[in-house]
CSV table of C-alpha atoms in Angstrom, one decimal:
chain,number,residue,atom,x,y,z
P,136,UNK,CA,-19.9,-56.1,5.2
P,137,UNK,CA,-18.7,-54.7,1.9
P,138,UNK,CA,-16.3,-51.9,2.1
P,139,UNK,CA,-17.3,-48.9,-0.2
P,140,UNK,CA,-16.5,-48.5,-3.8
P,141,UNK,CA,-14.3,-45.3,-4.1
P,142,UNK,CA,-14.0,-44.1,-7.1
P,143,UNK,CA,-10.0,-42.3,-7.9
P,144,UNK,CA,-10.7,-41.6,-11.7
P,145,UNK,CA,-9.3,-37.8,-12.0
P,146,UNK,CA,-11.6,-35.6,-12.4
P,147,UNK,CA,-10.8,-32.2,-13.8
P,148,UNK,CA,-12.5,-29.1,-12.2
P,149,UNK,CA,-13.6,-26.1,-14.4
P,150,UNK,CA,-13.7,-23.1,-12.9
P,151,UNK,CA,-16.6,-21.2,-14.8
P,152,UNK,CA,-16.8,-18.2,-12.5
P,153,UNK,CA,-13.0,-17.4,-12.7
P,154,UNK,CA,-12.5,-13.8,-12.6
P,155,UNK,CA,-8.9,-13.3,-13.7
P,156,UNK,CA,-9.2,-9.5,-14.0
P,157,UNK,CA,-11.7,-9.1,-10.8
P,158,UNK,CA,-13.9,-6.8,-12.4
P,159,UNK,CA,-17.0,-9.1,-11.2
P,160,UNK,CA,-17.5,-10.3,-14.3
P,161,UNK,CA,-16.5,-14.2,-15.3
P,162,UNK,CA,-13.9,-14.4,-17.6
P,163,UNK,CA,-16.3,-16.9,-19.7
P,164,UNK,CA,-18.8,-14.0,-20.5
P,165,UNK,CA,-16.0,-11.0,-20.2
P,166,UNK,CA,-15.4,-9.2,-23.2
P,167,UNK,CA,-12.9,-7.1,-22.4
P,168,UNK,CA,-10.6,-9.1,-20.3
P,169,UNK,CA,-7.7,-7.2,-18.2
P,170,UNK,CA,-9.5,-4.6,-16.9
P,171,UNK,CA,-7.4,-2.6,-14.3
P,172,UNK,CA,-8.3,-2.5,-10.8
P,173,UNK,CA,-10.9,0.3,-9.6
P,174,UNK,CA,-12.2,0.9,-13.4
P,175,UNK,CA,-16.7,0.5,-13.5
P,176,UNK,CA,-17.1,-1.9,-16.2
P,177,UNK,CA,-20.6,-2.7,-17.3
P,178,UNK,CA,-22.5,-6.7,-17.9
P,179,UNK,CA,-19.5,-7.1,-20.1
P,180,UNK,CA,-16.8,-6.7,-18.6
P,181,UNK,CA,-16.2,-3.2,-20.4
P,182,UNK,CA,-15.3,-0.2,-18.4
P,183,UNK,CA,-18.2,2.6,-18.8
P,184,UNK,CA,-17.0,5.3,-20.3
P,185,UNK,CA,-18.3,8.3,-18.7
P,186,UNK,CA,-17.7,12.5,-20.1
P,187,UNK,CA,-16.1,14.9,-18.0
P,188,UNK,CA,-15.4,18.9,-18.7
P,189,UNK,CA,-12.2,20.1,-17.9
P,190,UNK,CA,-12.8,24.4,-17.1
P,191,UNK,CA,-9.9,26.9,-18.5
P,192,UNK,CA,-10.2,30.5,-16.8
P,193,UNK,CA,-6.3,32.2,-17.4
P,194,UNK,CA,-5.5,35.6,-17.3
P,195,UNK,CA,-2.8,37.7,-18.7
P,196,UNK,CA,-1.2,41.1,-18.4
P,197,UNK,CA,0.9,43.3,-20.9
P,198,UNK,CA,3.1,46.3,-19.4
P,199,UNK,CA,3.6,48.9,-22.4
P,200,UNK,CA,5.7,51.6,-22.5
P,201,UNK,CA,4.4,55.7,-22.2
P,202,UNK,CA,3.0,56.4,-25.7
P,203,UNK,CA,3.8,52.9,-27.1
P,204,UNK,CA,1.4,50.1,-27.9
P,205,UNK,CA,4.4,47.9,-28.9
P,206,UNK,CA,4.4,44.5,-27.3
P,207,UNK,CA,8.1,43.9,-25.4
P,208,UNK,CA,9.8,40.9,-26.2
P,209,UNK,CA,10.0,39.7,-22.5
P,210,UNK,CA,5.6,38.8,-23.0
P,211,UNK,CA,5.8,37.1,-25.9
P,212,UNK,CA,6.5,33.7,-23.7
P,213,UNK,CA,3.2,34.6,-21.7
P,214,UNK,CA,1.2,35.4,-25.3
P,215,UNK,CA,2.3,31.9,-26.3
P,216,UNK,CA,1.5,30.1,-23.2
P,217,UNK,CA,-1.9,31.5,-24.4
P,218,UNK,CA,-2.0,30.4,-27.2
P,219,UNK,CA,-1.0,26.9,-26.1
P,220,UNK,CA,-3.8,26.8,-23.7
P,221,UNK,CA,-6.4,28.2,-26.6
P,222,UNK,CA,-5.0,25.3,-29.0
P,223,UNK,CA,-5.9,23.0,-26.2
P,224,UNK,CA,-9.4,23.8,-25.6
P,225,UNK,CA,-10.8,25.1,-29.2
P,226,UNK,CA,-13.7,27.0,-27.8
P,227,UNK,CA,-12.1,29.0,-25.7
P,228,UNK,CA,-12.3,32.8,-26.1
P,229,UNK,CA,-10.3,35.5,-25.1
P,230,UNK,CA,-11.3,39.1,-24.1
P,231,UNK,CA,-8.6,41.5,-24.3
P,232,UNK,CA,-8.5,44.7,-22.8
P,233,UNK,CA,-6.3,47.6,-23.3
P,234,UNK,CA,-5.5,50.7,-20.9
P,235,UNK,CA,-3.5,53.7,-20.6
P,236,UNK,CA,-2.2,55.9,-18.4
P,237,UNK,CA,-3.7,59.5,-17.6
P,238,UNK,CA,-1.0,61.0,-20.1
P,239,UNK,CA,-1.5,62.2,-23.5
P,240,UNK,CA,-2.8,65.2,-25.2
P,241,UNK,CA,-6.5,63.8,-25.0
P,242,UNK,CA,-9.0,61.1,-24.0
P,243,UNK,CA,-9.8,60.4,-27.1
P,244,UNK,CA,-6.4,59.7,-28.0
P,245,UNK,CA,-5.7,57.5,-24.9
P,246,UNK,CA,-8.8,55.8,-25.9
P,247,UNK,CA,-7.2,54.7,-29.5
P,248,UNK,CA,-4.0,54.3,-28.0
P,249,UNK,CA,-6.1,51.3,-25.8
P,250,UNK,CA,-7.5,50.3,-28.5
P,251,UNK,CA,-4.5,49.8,-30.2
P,252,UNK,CA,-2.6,48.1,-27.4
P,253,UNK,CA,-5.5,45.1,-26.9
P,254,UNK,CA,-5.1,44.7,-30.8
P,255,UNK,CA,-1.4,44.1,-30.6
P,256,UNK,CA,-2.1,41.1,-28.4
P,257,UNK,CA,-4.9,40.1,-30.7
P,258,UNK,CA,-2.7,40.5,-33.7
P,259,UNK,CA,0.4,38.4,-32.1
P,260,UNK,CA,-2.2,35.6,-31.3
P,261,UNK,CA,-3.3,35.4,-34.7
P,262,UNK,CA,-0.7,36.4,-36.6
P,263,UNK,CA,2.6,34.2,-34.9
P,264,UNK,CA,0.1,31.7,-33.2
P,265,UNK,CA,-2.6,30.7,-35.3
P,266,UNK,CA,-5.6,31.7,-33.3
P,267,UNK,CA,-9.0,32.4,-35.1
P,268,UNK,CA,-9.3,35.7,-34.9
P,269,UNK,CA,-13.4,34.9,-34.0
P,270,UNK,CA,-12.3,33.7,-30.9
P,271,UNK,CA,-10.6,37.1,-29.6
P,272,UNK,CA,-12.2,40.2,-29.0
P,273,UNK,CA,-10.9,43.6,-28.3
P,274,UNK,CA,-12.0,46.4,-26.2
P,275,UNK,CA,-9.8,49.8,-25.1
P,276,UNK,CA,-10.7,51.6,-21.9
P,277,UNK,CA,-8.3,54.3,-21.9
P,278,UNK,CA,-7.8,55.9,-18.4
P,279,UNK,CA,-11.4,54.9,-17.3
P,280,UNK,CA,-10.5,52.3,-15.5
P,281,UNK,CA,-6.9,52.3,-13.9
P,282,UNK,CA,-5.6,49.8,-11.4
P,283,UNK,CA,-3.0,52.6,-9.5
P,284,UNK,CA,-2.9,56.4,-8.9
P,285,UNK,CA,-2.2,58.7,-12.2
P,286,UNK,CA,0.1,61.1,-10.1
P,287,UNK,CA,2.9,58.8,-9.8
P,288,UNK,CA,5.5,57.6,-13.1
P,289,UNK,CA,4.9,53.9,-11.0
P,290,UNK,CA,1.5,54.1,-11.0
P,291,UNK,CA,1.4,55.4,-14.7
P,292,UNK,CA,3.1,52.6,-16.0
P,293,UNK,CA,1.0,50.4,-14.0
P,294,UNK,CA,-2.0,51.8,-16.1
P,295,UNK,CA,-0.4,51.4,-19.4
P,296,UNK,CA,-1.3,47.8,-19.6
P,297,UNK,CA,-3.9,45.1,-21.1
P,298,UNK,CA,-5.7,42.5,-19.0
P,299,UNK,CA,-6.7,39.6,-21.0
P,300,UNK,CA,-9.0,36.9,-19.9
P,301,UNK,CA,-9.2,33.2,-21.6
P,302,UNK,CA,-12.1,31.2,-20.7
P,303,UNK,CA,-13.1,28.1,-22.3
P,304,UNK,CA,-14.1,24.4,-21.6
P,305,UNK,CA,-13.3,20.5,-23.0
P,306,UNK,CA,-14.8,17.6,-22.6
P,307,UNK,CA,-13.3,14.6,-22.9
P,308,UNK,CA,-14.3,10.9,-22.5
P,309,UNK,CA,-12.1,8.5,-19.8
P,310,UNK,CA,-13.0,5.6,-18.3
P,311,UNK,CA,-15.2,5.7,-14.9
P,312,UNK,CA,-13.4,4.7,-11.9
P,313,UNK,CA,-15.1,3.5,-8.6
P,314,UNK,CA,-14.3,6.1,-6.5
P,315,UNK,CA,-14.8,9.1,-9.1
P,316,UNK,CA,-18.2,10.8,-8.7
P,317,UNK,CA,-20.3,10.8,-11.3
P,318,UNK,CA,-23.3,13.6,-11.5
């Protein structure tokens, strides 16, 4: 009987289905090779890029002083926060609202003195920020609508105040990961 021919020639193995990234795509078709772990990448080997909206809803409050609709210096690091956060998402809009206290010699002239206070806000984010002025909008309520009794000096200055709120949304593009939901 004749003993079998074996054959010892090396042979060198090619590993076509490598995956060196382990995106489940072959590093022989993968076009963008080193994918990191957990990113969605499509036939390619490229992650999918997929939108998502990032929501801004921040408020702000003012104190003024009885008859006064001068902004004190101890706000303006609140102002510019805003104005940060409004630079960040460029549609954003702010409605500003002034108040005053149930002191004065008339509605009408709390009413302007309101007024006056919501502009100063709207003038300091314009003027020392940079915001569009489109973007802000005013309104003065004067002692309709106050947040603590009128029979008190606490409760006054309480009233003599502007509420802002800053609303406003981004989108921005990132790359899909597999365990992000996507709607």
């Amino acid at each position: 009987m004749q003993e079998p021919v074996i054959d010892t020639t090396p042979v060198v193995v090619v590993e076509s289905d490598l995956d060196s990234d382990g995106d489940g795509v072959p590093d022989s078709i993968d076009a963008c090779p080193g994918t990191p772990m957990n990113v969605v990448v499509d036939e390619r080997g490229c992650p999918v890029p997929v939108d998502i909206t990032d929501e801004l809803k921040m408020e702000l409050r003012v104190f003024f002083d009885n008859d006064k609709s001068t902004i004190k210096s101890q706000y303006q690091p609140e102002i510019a926060k805003v104005a940060e956060k409004m630079r960040e998402y460029p549609n954003s809009t702010a409605r500003i609202e002034g108040h005053a206290s149930k002191t004065g010699p008339s509605a009408r002239y709390n009413q302007r003195l309101s007024e006056a206070r919501a502009v100063a806000v709207k003038s300091m984010l314009t003027n020392e920020f940079g915001i569009a002025p489109n973007r802000i909008s005013t309104v003065g309520y004067g002692y309709d609508q106050p947040i603590a009794p009128n029979d008190t000096e606490e409760g006054r200055a309480m009233n003599r105040r502007v509420y802002a709120i800053i609303t406003g949304d981004k989108t921005m593009t990132v790359e899909q990961t597999k365990d992000m939901v996507v709607q």
